[in-house]
Amino acid sequence: MEAVPEKGHQNARRITQYIAALIAMGGALSAGAVFGWSSPAQVRLTNQTEYGFPINDEEWSWVGSTITLGAAFSCAIIGTIITFFGRKNTMLGLVVPFTVGWALVCWANSVAMLLVGRILLGISGGAFFVVAPMYIGEIAEKEIRGALGSFFQLMVTTGILFVYAVGYDLNVFTFSIICGVLPLAFAAAFVFMPESPLYLVSKNRSEDAIKSLKWLRGEHYDYNHELNELQSQHEADINNRISILTALKRRATVKALIIIVGLMFFLQLSGINIVIFYTGFIFDAAHIDIKTELATILIGIMQVVATFVASMIVDKTGRRVLLLISISVMAISKILLGVYFYLYSEDPASVENLGWLPVFALCLYIIVFSLGFGPIPWLMVGELFASDIKGIGGSAAGAFSWIFAFVVTKTFSNIQTAIGIGPTFFLLSGFSILGTVFVFFVVPETKGKSLAEIQTMLGGTGNSSSSDEDTDVTVSVNDER
């Protein structure tokens, strides 16, 4: 049965919420460019020494992977920064390491200088994976929170596609300069966006919170109901303030951490970076006469389109359903890739008529990843944690994700050498099968639920201790947001 909008929500304007979310996603576009940069830059810097100094394969593996270390570091501290400076100011502040990082990459005269630049870019890009979904989750009405949250991954994939496209026929210095302009353009637009009303209320800035709500919901929006909810939630936070250690022991927090860390683990063990890495080889093995750079662009287009579709259906289909479809089909895709590469390694002639199989499996994998496990884990980071632990919970989720990414990236070549590429894909498919079981039994559906309702569903009260006797009181105060 369709939920009836609460008083005031009927008059809410949504176009400005979309505008604020899309501009906030400019940081995600910049982050996507960071993570996509190494693909078009690799050949030019390792084989052609375009920068005038040699980079061997081992050095390049560090150039490619150090962004994950920078991202893990930023995620470990970003929660405290968000709480102190706010969501908006934090995102604007991240433009500084973005700009310095791109300057170091553009004018690098040694591998060390390149590595420092990439670490700074990883710090900025990784932090956006925590701050932006949190900001969007707090400015959006619950009816469109899923769609707006999915914009994050959409803009990340758009940023990756952007750098693939501009890097296709430009030298590294030129397309790096272009990438460096992206965060500056983001800052120029985002400075006019409002701060999160929840954050403003938490700092006792009610007048600013009203202005933010009016900007986001429209001048004719009856903001009193929502403002009272936010103020009641803030008062409950103060009256029931507990230590971080106690908050981490809360039933809802423990469940949220298990769900989010599990999702991040299976996201990285899905092998998305490995599949992208083998895109050119797959097209070559299929005897398709297309340049590796063009093949990568085509894959990037598929990612963008599929992620856009996900943003349109996530609030209708639900998070859990899309996650189940995504990871189960990814398991099948990797089994198909494993079979092909195993047969290819045994006897290339045996798969001469199966060139379509790896291309089909690759395209299927990219599509279902972008529909589910690409955007939804990051969206759920902003949904599952209570407001008093959201910064730390989001930081932990991001840090775990990037640590997992670093481990997978750095150990892949060793595993491939030890057991072969075919069995490696079989191993990755095994993790996806386990992930399917995890999602089915552990991950709840959050579609259409307010942030307070999600906390109640997880077994806590959202703002106080997890005792069952407090649940009814808390829900009555924070029943819808």
Coordinates of C-alpha atoms in Angstrom, one line a residue:
M1 CA 0.0 0.0 0.0
E2 CA 1.4 3.4 -1.0
A3 CA 2.4 5.5 2.0
V4 CA 0.5 8.8 2.3
P5 CA 2.9 11.8 2.5
E6 CA 3.0 13.4 5.9
K7 CA 1.8 16.9 6.5
G8 CA 4.2 19.3 4.8
H9 CA 5.7 16.7 2.5
Q10 CA 2.8 17.2 0.0
N11 CA 4.2 20.7 -0.5
A12 CA 7.8 19.7 -0.8
R13 CA 9.7 20.7 -3.9
R14 CA 12.1 18.0 -5.1
I15 CA 13.9 19.6 -8.0
T16 CA 16.2 21.5 -5.7
Q17 CA 17.0 18.3 -3.8
Y18 CA 18.1 16.7 -7.1
I19 CA 20.2 19.8 -7.9
A20 CA 22.0 19.8 -4.6
A21 CA 22.6 16.0 -4.9
L22 CA 23.9 16.3 -8.5
I23 CA 26.3 19.1 -7.6
A24 CA 27.5 17.2 -4.6
M25 CA 28.2 14.4 -6.9
G26 CA 30.7 16.6 -8.7
G27 CA 33.1 15.3 -6.1
A28 CA 32.2 11.8 -7.1
L29 CA 32.9 12.7 -10.8
S30 CA 36.3 14.0 -9.7
A31 CA 36.9 10.8 -7.7
G32 CA 36.0 8.7 -10.7
A33 CA 38.6 10.5 -12.8
V34 CA 41.2 9.7 -10.1
F35 CA 40.4 6.0 -10.2
G36 CA 40.2 5.8 -14.0
W37 CA 43.4 7.8 -14.7
S38 CA 45.8 4.9 -14.5
S39 CA 44.2 3.0 -17.4
P40 CA 44.9 5.5 -20.2
A41 CA 48.1 6.7 -18.5
Q42 CA 49.8 3.3 -18.1
V43 CA 51.1 2.6 -21.6
R44 CA 52.2 6.2 -22.1
L45 CA 54.2 6.3 -18.8
T46 CA 55.6 2.8 -18.7
N47 CA 56.4 2.1 -22.3
Q48 CA 56.8 5.6 -23.8
T49 CA 58.3 7.3 -20.7
E50 CA 56.3 10.4 -21.6
Y51 CA 57.3 12.1 -18.4
G52 CA 61.0 11.6 -19.1
F53 CA 61.8 9.1 -16.3
P54 CA 61.4 5.3 -16.5
I55 CA 58.6 3.5 -14.5
N56 CA 58.9 -0.2 -14.3
D57 CA 56.0 -2.6 -13.7
E58 CA 56.5 -2.9 -10.0
E59 CA 56.7 0.9 -9.6
W60 CA 53.5 1.2 -11.7
S61 CA 51.7 -1.3 -9.5
W62 CA 52.3 1.1 -6.6
V63 CA 51.2 4.1 -8.7
G64 CA 48.0 2.3 -9.4
S65 CA 47.3 1.0 -5.9
T66 CA 48.5 3.8 -3.6
I67 CA 45.3 5.7 -4.1
T68 CA 43.6 2.9 -2.2
L69 CA 46.0 3.4 0.7
G70 CA 45.3 7.2 0.6
A71 CA 41.5 6.5 0.5
A72 CA 41.8 4.1 3.5
F73 CA 43.7 6.7 5.5
S74 CA 41.2 9.5 4.8
C75 CA 38.2 7.2 5.6
A76 CA 39.8 6.4 9.0
I77 CA 39.8 10.1 10.0
I78 CA 37.0 11.7 8.0
G79 CA 34.2 10.8 10.5
T80 CA 35.8 13.2 13.1
I81 CA 36.3 15.9 10.5
I82 CA 32.7 15.6 9.3
T83 CA 31.3 15.9 12.8
F84 CA 33.4 19.0 13.6
F85 CA 33.3 21.0 10.3
G86 CA 30.1 19.7 8.8
R87 CA 29.3 17.9 5.5
K88 CA 29.5 20.9 3.2
N89 CA 32.7 22.4 4.5
T90 CA 34.4 19.0 4.6
M91 CA 33.6 18.5 0.9
L92 CA 34.8 21.9 0.0
G93 CA 38.0 21.4 2.0
L94 CA 38.7 18.2 0.1
V95 CA 39.3 20.3 -3.0
V96 CA 42.7 21.3 -1.6
P97 CA 44.3 17.9 -1.6
F98 CA 42.5 17.2 -4.9
T99 CA 44.2 20.2 -6.5
V100 CA 47.6 19.7 -4.9
G101 CA 47.5 16.0 -5.9
W102 CA 46.7 16.7 -9.5
A103 CA 49.5 19.4 -9.6
L104 CA 52.0 16.8 -8.4
V105 CA 50.8 14.3 -11.0
C106 CA 50.9 16.8 -13.8
W107 CA 54.4 18.1 -13.1
A108 CA 55.9 14.9 -11.6
N109 CA 59.7 14.6 -12.3
S110 CA 60.1 11.3 -10.4
V111 CA 58.2 8.2 -9.3
A112 CA 58.2 9.5 -5.7
M113 CA 56.5 12.7 -6.7
L114 CA 53.9 10.8 -8.7
L115 CA 53.2 8.5 -5.7
V116 CA 52.7 11.4 -3.4
G117 CA 50.3 13.0 -5.8
R118 CA 48.4 9.8 -6.2
I119 CA 48.2 9.3 -2.4
L120 CA 46.7 12.9 -2.0
L121 CA 44.2 12.1 -4.8
G122 CA 43.3 8.9 -3.0
I123 CA 42.7 10.8 0.2
S124 CA 40.3 13.2 -1.5
G125 CA 38.6 10.6 -3.6
G126 CA 38.2 8.1 -0.8
A127 CA 36.8 10.7 1.6
F128 CA 34.0 11.6 -0.9
F129 CA 32.9 8.0 -0.8
V130 CA 31.9 8.6 2.9
V131 CA 30.9 12.3 2.9
A132 CA 28.8 12.6 -0.2
P133 CA 26.4 9.7 0.5
M134 CA 25.9 11.0 4.0
Y135 CA 25.2 14.5 2.8
I136 CA 22.6 13.2 0.3
G137 CA 21.0 10.9 2.8
E138 CA 20.4 13.9 5.1
I139 CA 19.1 16.4 2.5
A140 CA 16.7 14.0 0.7
E141 CA 13.2 13.0 1.5
K142 CA 13.0 9.3 2.1
E143 CA 10.9 8.7 -1.1
I144 CA 13.8 9.7 -3.3
R145 CA 16.7 9.0 -1.0
G146 CA 17.6 5.8 -2.8
A147 CA 17.6 7.4 -6.3
L148 CA 19.7 10.4 -5.1
G149 CA 22.1 8.1 -3.3
S150 CA 22.6 6.0 -6.5
F151 CA 23.7 9.2 -8.2
F152 CA 27.0 8.8 -6.4
Q153 CA 28.1 5.6 -8.2
L154 CA 26.6 7.0 -11.4
M155 CA 28.9 10.0 -11.2
V156 CA 31.9 7.9 -10.2
T157 CA 31.4 5.7 -13.4
T158 CA 30.8 8.9 -15.4
G159 CA 34.2 10.2 -14.1
I160 CA 35.9 7.0 -15.1
L161 CA 34.3 7.1 -18.6
F162 CA 35.3 10.8 -18.9
V163 CA 39.0 10.1 -18.2
Y164 CA 38.9 7.1 -20.6
A165 CA 37.5 9.4 -23.3
V166 CA 39.8 12.4 -22.8
G167 CA 42.8 10.2 -22.3
Y168 CA 42.2 8.3 -25.6
D169 CA 44.0 10.8 -27.8
L170 CA 45.7 13.2 -25.4
N171 CA 49.0 13.1 -23.7
V172 CA 49.1 12.4 -19.9
F173 CA 49.9 16.0 -18.9
T174 CA 47.0 17.4 -20.9
F175 CA 44.3 15.0 -19.7
S176 CA 45.7 15.2 -16.2
I177 CA 45.2 19.0 -16.3
I178 CA 41.6 18.5 -17.5
C179 CA 41.0 16.1 -14.5
G180 CA 42.5 18.7 -12.2
V181 CA 39.9 21.3 -13.3
L182 CA 37.0 19.0 -12.2
P183 CA 37.3 19.5 -8.4
L184 CA 37.7 23.2 -8.9
A185 CA 34.5 23.3 -11.0
F186 CA 32.7 21.3 -8.3
A187 CA 33.8 23.7 -5.6
A188 CA 32.6 26.7 -7.6
A189 CA 29.1 25.2 -7.8
F190 CA 28.8 23.5 -4.4
V191 CA 29.7 26.6 -2.4
F192 CA 26.1 27.8 -3.2
M193 CA 24.5 24.6 -1.9
P194 CA 23.0 24.3 1.6
E195 CA 24.5 22.5 4.6
S196 CA 22.7 19.4 5.9
P197 CA 19.7 20.4 8.0
L198 CA 20.5 17.6 10.5
Y199 CA 24.0 18.9 11.0
L200 CA 22.8 22.5 11.5
V201 CA 20.3 21.4 14.1
S202 CA 23.0 19.4 15.9
K203 CA 25.0 22.6 16.2
N204 CA 22.0 24.5 17.5
R205 CA 21.7 26.6 14.3
S206 CA 17.9 26.3 13.9
E207 CA 17.6 29.5 11.8
D208 CA 20.2 28.1 9.3
A209 CA 18.4 24.7 9.4
I210 CA 15.1 26.4 8.4
K211 CA 16.9 28.2 5.5
S212 CA 18.4 24.9 4.4
L213 CA 15.0 23.2 4.5
K214 CA 13.3 26.0 2.6
W215 CA 16.0 25.9 0.0
L216 CA 15.7 22.1 -0.4
R217 CA 11.9 21.7 0.0
G218 CA 10.7 25.1 -1.3
E219 CA 9.4 28.3 0.2
H220 CA 5.9 26.9 0.6
Y221 CA 7.0 23.8 2.5
D222 CA 5.7 23.5 6.0
Y223 CA 9.1 22.9 7.6
N224 CA 7.8 22.8 11.2
H225 CA 7.1 19.1 11.4
E226 CA 10.5 18.1 9.9
L227 CA 12.4 20.7 12.0
N228 CA 10.7 19.4 15.2
E229 CA 11.7 15.9 14.3
L230 CA 15.3 16.9 13.8
Q231 CA 15.3 18.9 17.0
S232 CA 13.7 16.1 19.0
Q233 CA 16.3 13.7 17.6
H234 CA 19.1 16.1 18.6
E235 CA 17.7 16.5 22.1
A236 CA 17.5 12.7 22.4
D237 CA 21.2 12.5 21.3
I238 CA 22.2 15.0 24.0
N239 CA 20.1 13.4 26.7
N240 CA 21.3 10.0 25.9
R241 CA 24.8 10.8 24.9
I242 CA 27.1 7.8 25.3
S243 CA 30.7 7.0 24.6
I244 CA 31.8 5.8 21.3
L245 CA 32.7 2.4 22.8
T246 CA 29.1 2.1 24.2
A247 CA 27.6 3.2 20.9
L248 CA 29.7 0.6 19.1
K249 CA 28.2 -2.1 21.4
R250 CA 24.7 -1.1 20.6
R251 CA 22.7 -3.8 18.8
A252 CA 21.8 -1.6 15.8
T253 CA 25.3 -0.4 15.4
V254 CA 26.8 -3.9 15.6
K255 CA 24.3 -5.1 13.0
A256 CA 25.0 -2.1 10.7
L257 CA 28.7 -2.7 10.9
I258 CA 28.4 -6.4 10.1
I259 CA 26.1 -5.6 7.1
I260 CA 28.3 -2.7 5.7
V261 CA 31.7 -4.4 6.3
G262 CA 30.3 -7.6 4.7
L263 CA 29.0 -5.6 1.7
M264 CA 32.3 -3.9 1.2
F265 CA 34.2 -7.1 1.5
F266 CA 32.1 -8.8 -1.2
L267 CA 32.1 -5.6 -3.3
Q268 CA 35.9 -5.7 -3.5
L269 CA 36.1 -9.5 -3.7
S270 CA 33.8 -9.4 -6.6
G271 CA 36.9 -8.6 -8.6
I272 CA 35.7 -5.5 -10.4
N273 CA 39.2 -4.1 -10.7
I274 CA 40.5 -7.4 -12.0
V275 CA 37.7 -7.7 -14.6
I276 CA 38.4 -4.1 -15.8
F277 CA 42.1 -4.9 -15.9
Y278 CA 41.5 -7.8 -18.2
T279 CA 39.1 -6.0 -20.5
G280 CA 41.7 -5.5 -23.3
F281 CA 42.9 -9.1 -23.0
I282 CA 39.3 -10.4 -23.2
F283 CA 38.6 -8.5 -26.4
D284 CA 42.0 -9.7 -27.8
A285 CA 41.3 -13.3 -26.9
A286 CA 37.9 -13.0 -28.6
H287 CA 39.6 -11.9 -31.8
I288 CA 37.6 -8.7 -31.9
D289 CA 39.4 -6.1 -33.9
I290 CA 39.1 -3.2 -31.6
K291 CA 41.7 -1.1 -29.8
T292 CA 42.0 -1.7 -26.1
E293 CA 41.3 2.0 -25.4
L294 CA 38.0 1.8 -27.3
A295 CA 37.1 -1.4 -25.6
T296 CA 37.6 0.2 -22.2
I297 CA 35.5 3.2 -23.3
L298 CA 32.7 0.8 -24.4
I299 CA 32.8 -0.9 -21.0
G300 CA 32.7 2.6 -19.3
I301 CA 29.6 3.5 -21.3
M302 CA 27.9 0.2 -20.2
Q303 CA 28.8 1.1 -16.5
V304 CA 27.3 4.5 -16.8
V305 CA 24.0 3.3 -18.5
A306 CA 23.5 0.5 -16.0
T307 CA 24.2 2.7 -13.0
F308 CA 21.7 5.2 -14.3
V309 CA 19.1 2.5 -14.7
A310 CA 19.9 1.4 -11.1
S311 CA 19.3 5.0 -9.8
M312 CA 15.9 5.0 -11.5
I313 CA 14.7 1.6 -10.1
V314 CA 16.4 1.3 -6.7
D315 CA 13.4 3.0 -4.8
K316 CA 10.9 0.8 -6.7
T317 CA 12.7 -2.5 -6.8
G318 CA 14.5 -2.2 -3.5
R319 CA 18.1 -2.5 -2.4
R320 CA 18.1 -6.2 -1.3
V321 CA 16.6 -7.5 -4.5
L322 CA 19.1 -5.6 -6.7
L323 CA 22.0 -6.8 -4.5
L324 CA 20.9 -10.5 -4.8
I325 CA 20.5 -10.3 -8.6
S326 CA 23.8 -8.4 -8.9
I327 CA 26.0 -10.8 -6.9
S328 CA 24.5 -14.0 -8.1
V329 CA 24.7 -13.1 -11.7
M330 CA 28.3 -11.9 -11.2
A331 CA 29.1 -15.3 -9.8
I332 CA 27.8 -16.9 -13.0
S333 CA 29.7 -14.4 -15.2
K334 CA 33.0 -15.2 -13.4
I335 CA 32.4 -19.0 -13.8
L336 CA 32.0 -18.4 -17.5
L337 CA 35.2 -16.3 -17.6
G338 CA 37.0 -19.0 -15.6
V339 CA 35.9 -21.8 -17.9
Y340 CA 37.0 -19.8 -21.0
F341 CA 40.4 -18.9 -19.6
Y342 CA 41.0 -22.4 -18.3
L343 CA 40.3 -23.9 -21.7
Y344 CA 42.3 -21.1 -23.3
S345 CA 45.4 -21.8 -21.2
E346 CA 45.1 -25.5 -21.9
D347 CA 44.6 -25.3 -25.7
P348 CA 43.8 -21.9 -27.4
A349 CA 42.5 -23.8 -30.4
S350 CA 39.8 -25.4 -28.4
V351 CA 38.0 -22.0 -27.9
E352 CA 38.4 -20.6 -31.4
N353 CA 34.6 -20.7 -31.8
L354 CA 33.9 -19.4 -28.3
G355 CA 35.2 -15.9 -28.7
W356 CA 31.8 -14.5 -27.9
L357 CA 31.7 -16.2 -24.5
P358 CA 34.2 -14.0 -22.6
V359 CA 32.8 -10.8 -24.1
F360 CA 29.3 -11.8 -23.2
A361 CA 30.4 -12.7 -19.7
L362 CA 32.3 -9.5 -19.3
C363 CA 29.4 -7.3 -20.5
L364 CA 26.9 -9.2 -18.3
Y365 CA 29.3 -8.8 -15.3
I366 CA 29.7 -5.0 -15.8
I367 CA 25.9 -4.5 -16.2
V368 CA 24.9 -6.4 -13.1
F369 CA 27.7 -5.0 -11.0
S370 CA 26.6 -1.5 -11.9
L371 CA 23.0 -2.3 -11.2
G372 CA 23.6 -3.5 -7.6
F373 CA 27.0 -4.0 -5.9
G374 CA 28.5 -0.9 -7.5
P375 CA 26.1 1.8 -6.1
I376 CA 24.1 0.2 -3.3
P377 CA 26.7 -0.6 -0.6
W378 CA 27.7 3.1 -0.6
L379 CA 24.1 4.2 -0.5
M380 CA 23.4 1.9 2.5
V381 CA 26.3 3.5 4.4
G382 CA 24.2 6.6 4.7
E383 CA 21.1 4.7 5.7
L384 CA 22.1 2.1 8.3
F385 CA 24.1 4.0 10.9
A386 CA 22.4 6.1 13.6
S387 CA 23.2 9.9 13.6
D388 CA 25.4 9.7 16.6
I389 CA 27.7 7.0 15.1
K390 CA 27.2 7.8 11.4
G391 CA 30.5 9.6 11.0
I392 CA 32.6 6.8 12.6
G393 CA 30.5 4.1 11.0
G394 CA 30.9 5.6 7.5
S395 CA 34.6 6.1 8.1
A396 CA 35.1 2.4 9.2
A397 CA 33.1 1.2 6.2
G398 CA 35.2 3.2 3.7
A399 CA 38.5 2.3 5.4
F400 CA 37.6 -1.4 5.3
S401 CA 36.6 -1.2 1.6
W402 CA 39.8 0.5 0.5
I403 CA 42.0 -1.9 2.5
F404 CA 40.2 -4.8 0.9
A405 CA 40.7 -3.1 -2.5
F406 CA 44.5 -2.8 -1.8
V407 CA 44.8 -6.4 -0.8
V408 CA 43.0 -7.7 -3.8
T409 CA 44.9 -5.4 -6.2
K410 CA 48.3 -6.2 -4.8
T411 CA 47.9 -10.0 -4.4
F412 CA 46.0 -10.7 -7.7
S413 CA 49.2 -11.1 -9.8
N414 CA 50.7 -13.5 -7.3
I415 CA 47.5 -15.6 -7.1
Q416 CA 47.3 -15.6 -10.9
T417 CA 50.9 -16.7 -11.2
A418 CA 50.4 -19.5 -8.7
I419 CA 47.1 -21.0 -9.9
G420 CA 46.4 -19.4 -13.4
I421 CA 43.8 -16.9 -14.6
G422 CA 41.0 -19.4 -15.0
P423 CA 41.1 -20.8 -11.5
T424 CA 41.5 -17.2 -10.2
F425 CA 38.1 -16.4 -11.7
F426 CA 36.7 -19.6 -10.2
L427 CA 38.0 -18.4 -6.8
L428 CA 36.4 -15.0 -7.3
S429 CA 33.1 -16.6 -8.2
G430 CA 33.2 -18.6 -5.0
F431 CA 33.4 -15.3 -3.0
S432 CA 30.3 -14.1 -4.9
I433 CA 28.4 -17.3 -4.1
L434 CA 29.2 -16.7 -0.4
G435 CA 28.2 -13.0 -0.9
T436 CA 24.8 -14.2 -2.3
V437 CA 24.2 -16.2 0.9
F438 CA 25.3 -13.2 3.0
V439 CA 22.9 -10.8 1.3
F440 CA 20.0 -13.3 1.5
F441 CA 20.3 -14.0 5.2
V442 CA 21.9 -10.8 6.6
V443 CA 21.1 -7.7 4.6
P444 CA 17.7 -6.1 5.3
E445 CA 15.5 -4.1 2.9
T446 CA 15.6 -0.3 3.6
K447 CA 13.4 0.8 0.7
G448 CA 10.8 3.4 1.8
K449 CA 11.9 3.5 5.4
S450 CA 12.9 6.6 7.3
L451 CA 16.3 6.6 9.0
A452 CA 14.7 6.2 12.4
E453 CA 12.6 3.2 11.2
I454 CA 15.8 1.6 9.9
Q455 CA 17.4 1.9 13.3
T456 CA 14.3 0.3 14.9
M457 CA 14.4 -2.5 12.4
L458 CA 18.1 -3.2 13.2
G459 CA 17.1 -3.7 16.8
G460 CA 18.1 -0.4 18.3
T461 CA 16.4 3.0 18.9
G462 CA 18.6 5.1 16.7
N463 CA 19.5 7.7 19.3
S464 CA 19.8 6.0 22.7
S465 CA 20.7 2.7 24.1
S466 CA 19.4 -0.4 22.4
S467 CA 17.0 -1.4 25.2
D468 CA 13.7 -2.6 23.9
E469 CA 11.7 -0.5 26.3
D470 CA 12.9 2.7 24.7
T471 CA 12.0 1.7 21.2
D472 CA 8.4 2.9 21.2
V473 CA 9.3 6.3 22.7
T474 CA 12.1 6.9 20.1
V475 CA 9.9 5.9 17.2
S476 CA 7.2 8.2 18.3
V477 CA 9.7 11.1 18.3
N478 CA 11.5 10.2 15.1
D479 CA 8.9 8.2 13.2
E480 CA 9.4 9.7 9.8
R481 CA 12.2 11.9 8.3

